[in-house]
CSV table of C-alpha atoms in Angstrom, one decimal:
chain,number,residue,atom,x,y,z
A,1120,MET,CA,-11.7,13.2,13.0
A,1121,GLY,CA,-11.4,9.2,12.9
A,1122,ILE,CA,-12.0,9.6,9.1
A,1123,ALA,CA,-9.5,12.4,9.0
A,1124,THR,CA,-6.5,10.3,10.8
A,1125,GLY,CA,-7.6,7.0,9.4
A,1126,ASN,CA,-9.0,6.0,12.6
A,1127,SER,CA,-11.7,3.3,12.1
A,1128,HIS,CA,-11.9,3.1,16.0
A,1129,TYR,CA,-13.3,6.3,16.2
A,1130,VAL,CA,-15.7,6.0,13.3
A,1131,ASP,CA,-17.0,2.8,14.6
A,1132,MET,CA,-17.7,5.1,17.9
A,1133,ALA,CA,-19.5,7.8,15.9
A,1134,LEU,CA,-21.3,5.3,14.0
A,1135,TYR,CA,-22.6,3.3,16.5
A,1136,GLY,CA,-21.7,4.6,19.9
A,1137,THR,CA,-18.7,4.6,22.5
A,1138,ASN,CA,-20.0,0.9,23.3
A,1139,LYS,CA,-20.6,-0.1,19.5
A,1140,GLU,CA,-24.2,-1.5,20.1
A,1141,GLY,CA,-25.9,0.7,18.0
A,1142,LYS,CA,-27.7,2.1,20.7
A,1143,SER,CA,-26.7,5.6,20.5
A,1144,GLY,CA,-24.4,7.1,17.7
A,1145,PHE,CA,-24.6,9.0,14.1
A,1146,LEU,CA,-27.3,5.9,12.7
A,1147,ALA,CA,-29.5,5.5,16.0
A,1148,GLN,CA,-29.6,9.4,15.6
A,1149,ILE,CA,-31.1,9.1,11.9
A,1150,ASN,CA,-33.4,6.5,13.0
A,1151,GLY,CA,-34.7,7.8,16.1
A,1152,LEU,CA,-35.1,11.5,15.2
A,1153,PHE,CA,-36.8,11.4,11.9
A,1154,SER,CA,-39.9,9.6,10.9
A,1155,PRO,CA,-40.3,8.3,6.8
A,1156,ASP,CA,-41.9,11.2,5.7
A,1157,GLY,CA,-38.6,12.9,7.1
A,1158,PHE,CA,-40.5,15.3,9.5
A,1159,TYR,CA,-37.8,16.0,12.2
A,1160,THR,CA,-39.1,15.1,15.4
A,1161,GLU,CA,-38.1,19.1,16.9
A,1162,GLY,CA,-39.9,20.2,13.9
A,1163,PRO,CA,-38.7,22.2,10.5
A,1164,TYR,CA,-36.8,25.1,12.7
A,1165,TYR,CA,-34.5,22.6,13.7
A,1166,VAL,CA,-34.3,20.3,11.3
A,1167,ARG,CA,-32.6,24.3,9.4
A,1168,TYR,CA,-30.0,23.0,12.7
A,1169,ALA,CA,-29.2,19.4,12.5
A,1170,ILE,CA,-28.9,19.2,8.8
A,1171,LEU,CA,-25.8,20.9,8.9
A,1172,PRO,CA,-23.7,17.6,11.0
A,1173,TYR,CA,-25.6,15.2,9.5
A,1174,TYR,CA,-25.2,16.3,5.8
A,1175,LEU,CA,-21.5,17.0,6.6
A,1176,PHE,CA,-20.9,13.4,8.3
A,1177,ALA,CA,-22.9,11.6,5.5
A,1178,ASN,CA,-21.1,13.1,2.9
A,1179,ALA,CA,-17.7,12.3,4.6
A,1180,LEU,CA,-18.7,8.5,4.9
A,1181,LYS,CA,-20.0,8.3,1.5
A,1182,ASN,CA,-16.4,8.6,0.5
A,1183,ALA,CA,-14.6,6.7,3.9
A,1184,ARG,CA,-17.1,3.7,3.8
A,1185,PRO,CA,-18.9,3.6,0.7
A,1186,GLN,CA,-20.5,0.2,2.0
A,1187,LEU,CA,-22.3,1.5,4.1
A,1188,ASP,CA,-24.4,3.4,1.3
A,1189,ILE,CA,-25.1,6.2,3.8
A,1190,PHE,CA,-27.6,8.3,1.9
A,1191,ASN,CA,-29.7,5.3,0.7
A,1192,TYR,CA,-29.6,4.7,4.3
A,1193,ARG,CA,-33.9,4.4,5.9
A,1194,ASN,CA,-35.0,4.6,2.3
A,1195,LYS,CA,-33.1,7.9,1.7
A,1196,VAL,CA,-34.3,9.5,4.9
A,1197,LEU,CA,-31.3,12.6,4.8
A,1198,GLN,CA,-32.9,13.3,1.3
A,1199,LYS,CA,-37.0,13.6,2.5
A,1200,ALA,CA,-35.5,15.2,5.5
A,1201,LEU,CA,-33.7,18.0,3.6
A,1202,MET,CA,-37.2,18.6,1.3
A,1203,ALA,CA,-39.5,18.3,4.0
A,1204,GLY,CA,-37.4,21.1,5.6
A,1205,LEU,CA,-37.8,23.5,2.6
A,1206,GLN,CA,-41.3,22.3,2.3
A,1207,GLN,CA,-42.6,23.5,5.5
A,1208,THR,CA,-41.2,27.4,4.7
A,1209,ASN,CA,-42.8,30.6,4.0
A,1210,LEU,CA,-42.8,32.2,1.0
A,1211,ASP,CA,-39.3,33.7,2.3
A,1212,GLY,CA,-38.2,31.0,3.2
A,1213,ALA,CA,-38.5,31.5,6.3
A,1214,PHE,CA,-39.5,28.6,8.3
A,1215,PHE,CA,-42.9,27.9,10.1
A,1216,ALA,CA,-42.9,28.3,13.8
A,1217,LEU,CA,-43.6,25.2,15.2
A,1218,ASN,CA,-42.1,24.5,18.5
A,1219,ASP,CA,-39.3,27.0,19.8
A,1220,ALA,CA,-38.6,28.6,16.5
A,1221,LEU,CA,-37.1,31.9,15.6
A,1222,LYS,CA,-38.9,33.4,12.8
A,1223,GLU,CA,-36.2,35.0,11.3
A,1224,LYS,CA,-34.7,32.0,10.9
A,1225,ASP,CA,-34.6,30.9,6.1
A,1226,TYR,CA,-33.0,28.4,4.3
A,1227,THR,CA,-30.5,31.1,3.1
A,1228,THR,CA,-28.9,30.0,6.6
A,1229,ASN,CA,-25.4,28.6,6.4
A,1230,GLU,CA,-26.7,24.9,7.3
A,1231,LEU,CA,-28.9,24.8,4.3
A,1232,VAL,CA,-26.4,25.7,1.8
A,1233,THR,CA,-24.3,23.1,3.0
A,1234,ALA,CA,-27.2,20.9,2.9
A,1235,VAL,CA,-28.4,21.8,-0.7
A,1236,ASP,CA,-24.7,21.7,-2.7
A,1237,ILE,CA,-24.3,18.4,-1.3
A,1238,ALA,CA,-28.0,17.3,-2.0
A,1239,TRP,CA,-27.3,18.7,-5.2
A,1240,ASP,CA,-24.1,16.4,-5.7
A,1241,VAL,CA,-25.4,13.0,-4.3
A,1242,PHE,CA,-29.3,13.1,-5.2
A,1243,GLY,CA,-28.9,14.4,-8.7
A,1244,LYS,CA,-30.0,18.2,-10.2
A,1245,ASP,CA,-33.2,19.5,-9.4
A,1246,ASP,CA,-34.8,22.7,-9.8
A,1247,ALA,CA,-36.2,23.3,-6.3
A,1248,LEU,CA,-32.9,22.7,-4.7
A,1249,LEU,CA,-31.5,25.6,-7.8
A,1250,PHE,CA,-34.5,27.5,-7.0
A,1251,VAL,CA,-33.1,27.8,-3.1
A,1252,ALA,CA,-29.3,28.1,-4.2
A,1253,ALA,CA,-30.5,31.2,-6.4
A,1254,LYS,CA,-31.9,32.9,-3.3
A,1255,GLN,CA,-29.0,31.7,-1.1
A,1256,ASP,CA,-26.5,32.7,-3.3
A,1257,ARG,CA,-23.8,31.4,-2.7
A,1258,VAL,CA,-22.4,27.6,-2.8
A,1259,LEU,CA,-19.7,25.9,-1.6
A,1260,LEU,CA,-16.2,24.9,-2.8
A,1261,ASN,CA,-17.2,21.4,-3.6
A,1262,LYS,CA,-18.7,19.3,-6.5
A,1263,GLY,CA,-22.5,20.1,-5.7
A,1264,GLY,CA,-21.5,23.7,-4.7
A,1265,MET,CA,-19.8,24.1,-8.7
A,1266,GLY,CA,-22.4,22.1,-10.2
A,1267,ILE,CA,-24.8,24.9,-8.9
A,1268,ALA,CA,-22.8,27.4,-9.7
A,1269,ALA,CA,-22.3,26.4,-13.3
A,1270,ALA,CA,-26.0,25.2,-13.8
A,1271,LEU,CA,-27.0,29.3,-12.3
A,1272,SER,CA,-26.0,30.6,-15.6
A,1273,PRO,CA,-27.6,34.0,-16.6
A,1274,GLU,CA,-29.5,31.8,-19.2
A,1275,LYS,CA,-30.7,29.6,-17.1
A,1276,LYS,CA,-34.4,30.6,-16.3
A,1277,LEU,CA,-35.6,29.1,-13.2
A,1278,MET,CA,-39.0,28.1,-12.0
A,1279,ALA,CA,-41.1,31.4,-11.0
A,1280,SER,CA,-41.4,30.2,-7.3
A,1281,PHE,CA,-40.4,27.1,-5.0
A,1282,PRO,CA,-43.2,24.3,-5.7
A,1283,TYR,CA,-44.9,24.0,-2.3
A,1284,ARG,CA,-48.0,21.6,-2.6
A,1285,SER,CA,-50.4,19.9,0.1
A,1286,VAL,CA,-48.6,17.6,2.3
A,1287,GLU,CA,-49.2,16.2,5.4
A,1288,TYR,CA,-46.1,14.8,7.4
A,1289,THR,CA,-46.3,11.5,9.9
A,1290,ASP,CA,-44.1,12.0,13.3
A,1291,GLY,CA,-42.2,9.0,15.3
A,1292,VAL,CA,-39.9,6.8,13.9
A,1293,LYS,CA,-42.8,4.9,12.8
A,1294,GLY,CA,-44.8,7.8,12.0
A,1295,ASP,CA,-47.4,6.7,14.2
A,1296,GLU,CA,-47.4,9.6,16.9
A,1297,GLY,CA,-48.9,11.9,14.8
A,1298,GLY,CA,-48.0,15.1,12.2
A,1299,VAL,CA,-48.5,18.0,10.5
A,1300,SER,CA,-50.2,19.0,7.9
A,1301,TYR,CA,-50.0,22.2,5.4
A,1302,LEU,CA,-53.2,22.7,2.9
A,1303,ARG,CA,-52.0,25.1,0.1
A,1304,ASN,CA,-54.5,26.8,-2.4
A,1305,GLY,CA,-53.0,29.4,-5.3
A,1306,LYS,CA,-49.5,30.0,-6.6
A,1307,GLY,CA,-46.6,32.0,-6.1
A,1308,ASN,CA,-47.1,35.2,-4.0
A,1309,ASP,CA,-50.7,34.7,-4.0
A,1310,LEU,CA,-50.2,31.0,-1.9
A,1311,THR,CA,-52.5,30.5,1.1
A,1312,THR,CA,-51.4,27.7,3.6
A,1313,LEU,CA,-53.2,26.3,6.5
A,1314,ILE,CA,-51.2,24.4,9.1
A,1315,SER,CA,-52.6,22.1,11.6
A,1316,LYS,CA,-50.0,20.1,13.7
A,1317,TYR,CA,-50.9,17.3,15.7
A,1318,THR,CA,-47.0,16.0,16.0
A,1319,SER,CA,-45.7,14.5,18.9
A,1320,HIS,CA,-43.8,16.7,21.7
A,1321,GLY,CA,-40.4,17.2,20.1
A,1322,LEU,CA,-38.0,16.4,22.9
A,1323,SER,CA,-36.8,19.4,24.8
A,1324,HIS,CA,-37.4,21.8,22.2
A,1325,GLY,CA,-41.2,20.3,21.6
A,1326,HIS,CA,-44.7,22.2,23.0
A,1327,TYR,CA,-47.2,20.0,24.7
A,1328,ASP,CA,-49.9,21.9,23.4
A,1329,LYS,CA,-51.0,20.9,19.9
A,1330,LEU,CA,-54.9,21.0,17.7
A,1331,ASN,CA,-53.7,24.2,16.3
A,1332,ILE,CA,-54.0,26.0,13.3
A,1333,ASN,CA,-51.5,28.4,11.8
A,1334,LEU,CA,-52.4,30.7,8.6
A,1335,TYR,CA,-50.3,31.9,6.2
A,1336,ASP,CA,-52.1,34.5,3.5
A,1337,LYS,CA,-49.6,35.8,0.4
A,1338,GLY,CA,-46.6,35.3,2.5
A,1339,ASN,CA,-47.8,36.9,5.7
A,1340,GLU,CA,-48.6,35.7,9.4
A,1341,ILE,CA,-52.8,35.8,9.6
A,1342,LEU,CA,-53.0,33.3,12.3
A,1343,THR,CA,-49.8,32.8,14.1
A,1344,ASP,CA,-47.8,30.5,16.8
A,1345,TYR,CA,-45.6,32.6,19.0
A,1346,GLY,CA,-42.5,30.2,19.1
A,1347,ALA,CA,-39.9,31.4,21.0
A,1348,VAL,CA,-39.5,33.6,23.4
A,1349,ARG,CA,-36.3,34.5,22.9
A,1350,PHE,CA,-33.4,37.5,21.7
A,1351,ILE,CA,-31.1,35.6,19.6
A,1352,GLY,CA,-27.6,37.7,20.2
A,1353,VAL,CA,-29.0,40.6,22.4
A,1354,GLU,CA,-26.7,40.7,25.7
A,1355,GLN,CA,-29.2,42.6,27.4
A,1356,LYS,CA,-31.8,39.8,27.1
A,1357,TYR,CA,-30.4,37.0,29.2
A,1358,GLY,CA,-27.0,36.9,27.3
A,1359,GLY,CA,-29.4,36.2,24.2
A,1360,ARG,CA,-30.4,33.0,25.0
A,1361,TYR,CA,-33.9,31.9,25.8
A,1362,LEU,CA,-36.1,33.4,28.3
A,1363,PRO,CA,-37.7,32.4,31.1
A,1364,GLU,CA,-41.2,32.9,29.4
A,1365,ASN,CA,-40.0,30.3,26.6
A,1366,LYS,CA,-41.2,27.3,29.8
A,1367,GLY,CA,-44.1,29.6,30.5
A,1368,TYR,CA,-45.7,31.6,27.6
A,1369,ALA,CA,-44.5,30.2,24.7
A,1370,VAL,CA,-45.3,26.4,25.5
A,1371,GLN,CA,-49.0,26.8,26.8
A,1372,THR,CA,-51.9,26.9,25.2
A,1373,ILE,CA,-53.1,30.3,24.5
A,1374,ALA,CA,-49.9,30.9,22.2
A,1375,HIS,CA,-50.8,27.9,20.1
A,1376,ASN,CA,-54.2,29.2,18.5
A,1377,THR,CA,-56.6,26.7,19.5
A,1378,ILE,CA,-58.9,25.5,22.6
A,1379,VAL,CA,-57.7,27.1,25.9
A,1380,VAL,CA,-59.4,25.8,29.3
A,1381,ASP,CA,-58.9,28.1,32.0
A,1382,GLU,CA,-58.6,32.1,31.3
A,1383,VAL,CA,-55.8,34.6,30.9
A,1384,LEU,CA,-52.1,36.0,31.1
A,1385,TRP,CA,-54.2,40.7,28.7
A,1386,LYS,CA,-57.4,42.6,28.1
A,1387,GLU,CA,-58.1,45.5,26.0
A,1388,ALA,CA,-62.0,45.6,25.3
A,1389,ASN,CA,-64.1,43.0,25.7
A,1390,ALA,CA,-68.1,42.5,25.2
A,1391,ASP,CA,-70.8,40.5,26.5
A,1392,ILE,CA,-72.9,38.2,23.8
A,1393,LYS,CA,-75.4,35.5,23.5
A,1394,ASP,CA,-77.0,32.9,20.9
A,1395,THR,CA,-76.1,35.4,17.4
A,1396,ILE,CA,-72.8,35.4,15.3
A,1397,ALA,CA,-69.8,37.2,16.3
A,1398,GLN,CA,-68.0,38.9,14.0
A,1399,LEU,CA,-64.2,40.5,13.7
A,1400,THR,CA,-62.7,41.7,10.1
A,1401,LEU,CA,-59.4,42.3,10.0
A,1402,LEU,CA,-56.9,44.1,7.4
A,1403,ASN,CA,-53.7,43.0,7.2
A,1404,ASP,CA,-51.2,43.9,3.7
A,1405,ARG,CA,-54.5,45.0,2.1
A,1406,THR,CA,-56.7,42.1,2.4
A,1407,TYR,CA,-59.4,42.0,4.4
A,1408,TYR,CA,-59.9,39.1,6.8
A,1409,THR,CA,-63.4,37.9,8.4
A,1410,ILE,CA,-63.5,35.6,11.5
A,1411,SER,CA,-67.6,34.4,11.9
A,1412,SER,CA,-67.9,32.8,15.3
A,1413,LEU,CA,-71.2,31.0,16.0
A,1414,ILE,CA,-72.3,31.3,19.3
A,1415,GLN,CA,-74.7,29.4,21.0
A,1416,GLY,CA,-75.9,30.7,25.0
A,1417,PRO,CA,-74.0,33.3,26.7
A,1418,ALA,CA,-70.5,34.1,25.9
A,1419,LYS,CA,-67.8,37.0,26.2
A,1420,LEU,CA,-65.5,38.2,23.7
A,1421,PHE,CA,-62.0,39.7,24.5
A,1422,LEU,CA,-59.7,41.6,22.3
A,1423,THR,CA,-56.2,41.4,24.1
A,1424,ARG,CA,-52.1,41.6,23.7
A,1425,SER,CA,-49.5,39.6,24.6
A,1426,GLY,CA,-46.8,41.1,26.6
A,1427,ALA,CA,-49.3,44.0,28.5
A,1428,SER,CA,-48.6,43.3,31.8
A,1429,ASP,CA,-45.0,42.3,31.5
A,1430,PRO,CA,-42.5,44.3,33.4
A,1431,SER,CA,-39.4,43.3,31.5
A,1432,PHE,CA,-41.0,43.6,28.2
A,1433,ASN,CA,-39.9,40.0,26.8
A,1434,LEU,CA,-42.9,39.3,25.1
A,1435,ARG,CA,-43.6,40.6,21.8
A,1436,HIS,CA,-46.8,42.8,21.8
A,1437,GLU,CA,-49.2,41.0,19.4
A,1438,PRO,CA,-52.9,41.2,19.3
A,1439,ALA,CA,-55.5,38.4,20.3
A,1440,PHE,CA,-58.9,37.3,19.6
A,1441,ILE,CA,-60.3,35.1,22.3
A,1442,ILE,CA,-64.4,33.9,22.9
A,1443,ARG,CA,-65.1,32.6,26.6
A,1444,LYS,CA,-67.4,30.0,27.3
A,1445,ASN,CA,-67.8,28.2,30.6
A,1446,GLY,CA,-69.4,25.0,30.5
A,1447,THR,CA,-68.3,21.4,29.3
A,1448,GLY,CA,-68.4,19.5,26.1
A,1449,GLN,CA,-68.4,22.8,24.1
A,1450,SER,CA,-67.9,23.1,20.2
A,1451,PHE,CA,-66.2,26.3,18.7
A,1452,ILE,CA,-67.5,27.3,14.8
A,1453,SER,CA,-65.8,29.5,12.9
A,1454,VAL,CA,-65.4,30.6,9.4
A,1455,LEU,CA,-62.5,32.3,8.2
A,1456,GLU,CA,-62.4,34.5,5.6
A,1457,ILE,CA,-59.9,35.6,2.9
A,1458,HIS,CA,-61.7,38.2,0.8
A,1459,GLY,CA,-61.6,41.5,-0.7
A,1460,ASN,CA,-58.9,44.1,-1.4
A,1461,PHE,CA,-57.8,47.9,0.1
A,1462,ASP,CA,-56.0,50.3,-2.5
A,1463,PRO,CA,-55.5,53.4,-0.1
A,1464,LYS,CA,-53.9,55.2,-3.2
A,1465,ASN,CA,-57.5,55.7,-5.1
A,1466,GLU,CA,-59.4,55.1,-1.8
A,1467,PHE,CA,-61.5,51.8,-2.4
A,1468,SER,CA,-62.2,48.7,-1.1
A,1469,ILE,CA,-63.6,45.6,-3.4
A,1470,GLY,CA,-65.5,42.8,-1.6
A,1471,ALA,CA,-64.7,44.4,2.2
A,1472,TYR,CA,-67.5,42.2,3.7
A,1473,SER,CA,-67.5,39.0,5.0
A,1474,ALA,CA,-70.1,36.7,3.0
A,1475,VAL,CA,-71.6,34.6,6.1
A,1476,GLN,CA,-75.0,35.3,6.5
A,1477,GLU,CA,-76.2,32.2,8.9
A,1478,MET,CA,-74.4,29.8,10.6
A,1479,GLU,CA,-76.7,26.5,12.0
A,1480,THR,CA,-75.8,24.0,14.1
A,1481,ILE,CA,-78.1,21.0,12.7
A,1482,GLN,CA,-76.8,18.3,14.5
A,1483,ASN,CA,-73.5,18.0,17.1
A,1484,ASP,CA,-73.6,14.7,19.1
A,1485,ASP,CA,-70.9,11.5,20.0
A,1486,ASN,CA,-72.0,10.4,16.4
A,1487,TYR,CA,-72.3,13.0,14.5
A,1488,THR,CA,-71.4,17.0,13.4
A,1489,VAL,CA,-73.6,18.6,10.5
A,1490,LEU,CA,-73.2,22.8,10.0
A,1491,LYS,CA,-74.8,24.4,7.7
A,1492,ILE,CA,-73.7,28.2,6.5
A,1493,ILE,CA,-75.1,30.9,3.9
A,1494,LEU,CA,-72.4,32.4,2.7
A,1495,GLY,CA,-74.1,35.1,0.1
A,1496,SER,CA,-77.0,33.0,-1.7
A,1497,LYS,CA,-75.1,29.8,-0.8
A,1498,GLU,CA,-75.2,27.3,1.1
A,1499,LEU,CA,-72.2,25.5,2.7
A,1500,LEU,CA,-73.1,22.2,4.3
A,1501,ILE,CA,-70.1,20.5,6.4
A,1502,SER,CA,-70.8,16.7,7.8
A,1503,GLN,CA,-68.6,14.7,9.6
A,1504,CYS,CA,-68.9,11.3,11.8
A,1505,ASN,CA,-67.3,11.4,15.6
A,1506,ALA,CA,-67.2,7.8,16.0
A,1507,VAL,CA,-66.2,5.7,12.9
A,1508,PHE,CA,-63.2,6.8,10.7
A,1509,GLU,CA,-63.3,4.2,8.2
A,1510,ASN,CA,-63.3,5.8,4.5
A,1511,HIS,CA,-65.4,2.9,2.6
A,1512,LYS,CA,-68.4,3.1,5.5
A,1513,THR,CA,-71.4,5.2,4.8
A,1514,HIS,CA,-73.1,7.6,6.7
A,1515,SER,CA,-76.8,9.2,7.5
A,1516,ALA,CA,-77.3,11.9,9.5
A,1517,GLY,CA,-81.0,13.6,9.1
A,1518,ASN,CA,-81.4,14.5,4.7
A,1519,LEU,CA,-77.4,14.1,4.4
A,1520,SER,CA,-75.9,10.7,3.3
A,1521,TRP,CA,-72.0,10.6,2.5
A,1522,LYS,CA,-69.2,7.7,2.4
A,1523,GLY,CA,-66.1,8.2,4.1
A,1524,VAL,CA,-65.6,9.8,7.4
A,1525,PHE,CA,-66.7,13.2,6.3
A,1526,SER,CA,-68.4,15.4,3.3
A,1527,VAL,CA,-68.4,18.8,2.5
A,1528,ARG,CA,-71.2,20.4,0.0
A,1529,TYR,CA,-71.4,23.9,-1.7
A,1530,ASP,CA,-74.0,25.0,-3.8
A,1531,GLY,CA,-75.5,21.4,-3.8
A,1532,ALA,CA,-71.9,20.3,-5.0
A,1533,ILE,CA,-69.6,17.5,-3.0
A,1534,LEU,CA,-66.4,19.0,-3.1
A,1535,ASN,CA,-64.6,16.5,-1.0
A,1536,LYS,CA,-64.5,14.0,-4.1
């Protein structure tokens, strides 16, 4: 309103806060809500939500107050925020479910159409943005939108897929409040993404529990994060808003694929085991997945399902696999394999069995953890230092020596060079 009416008083309040002291307002939010990498503190789902007002106001300021040079502010953090948000999506463009996330939202939403079109004009042509714009299949009637429309001519050859890559984003204003890493392997529709989350809380939409891992393979969710307990727009479910379980189950450890203290809310089957390797093989979209877990001493296995005792049917009914042990200082060691192929038309499977033959803890104490895993006829050795985290230090444990925090050897060859 201030820009449209030429009222600099309003614009100054919007930029620097009501008192114009800089402790609140637009610039303070840009300073406080993004890490230097562009990671938005509430996670990728909410950068989708926030990117619209940031880009609309910044675009207006570009014209009304060019001296601010707003799109270069904080080393182009708004550009980094957009690209970081796009990197944190699945093959279908859906944002990864960190914190209170709805899994249906993707980069074709109106907020991302606005941001992509403005970014094309402000930051220049980008084939990655063009790939996203083609999926969005619509543009704004502005300079950036017209430029994208012209670039998406019939003869234009787009990249085959979005350029996903392995990346770590730090969290916090200074990048020192944890972060999230995305390890990727493969290309196109055969992409595998492993997520490790160790961010800060994430404000009002954050979840307390961290150190979870999530796995996406060929676009499918294999190890899941629950996201939000919400039925958006479904009036029978609290008017389509967040449900009470969003502050209960959704933020509890059990919803986040990590170590859980205490016991749970859904048993379908259980078994008692001792000193063995527990293996569970799943078939998902014609690909096999096997989880092999080293069981040292007695333990219980549970097959469970979320929402099994939910009288209001507010929770999604999703299966889970739980290993339960009693004690202190426990180590949980598991191998997750992606293997094989199932062909239902021709009625055969290839590579349907796990390659894990043996798992052994060679050393596990305050100083070092050394694991040996036999995969078929090959040996995988994983060693890590638990006390010193400097990359230039050399360590020795048993017959092994390595430089840096950890080492991975497969069939005698060092993989982490």
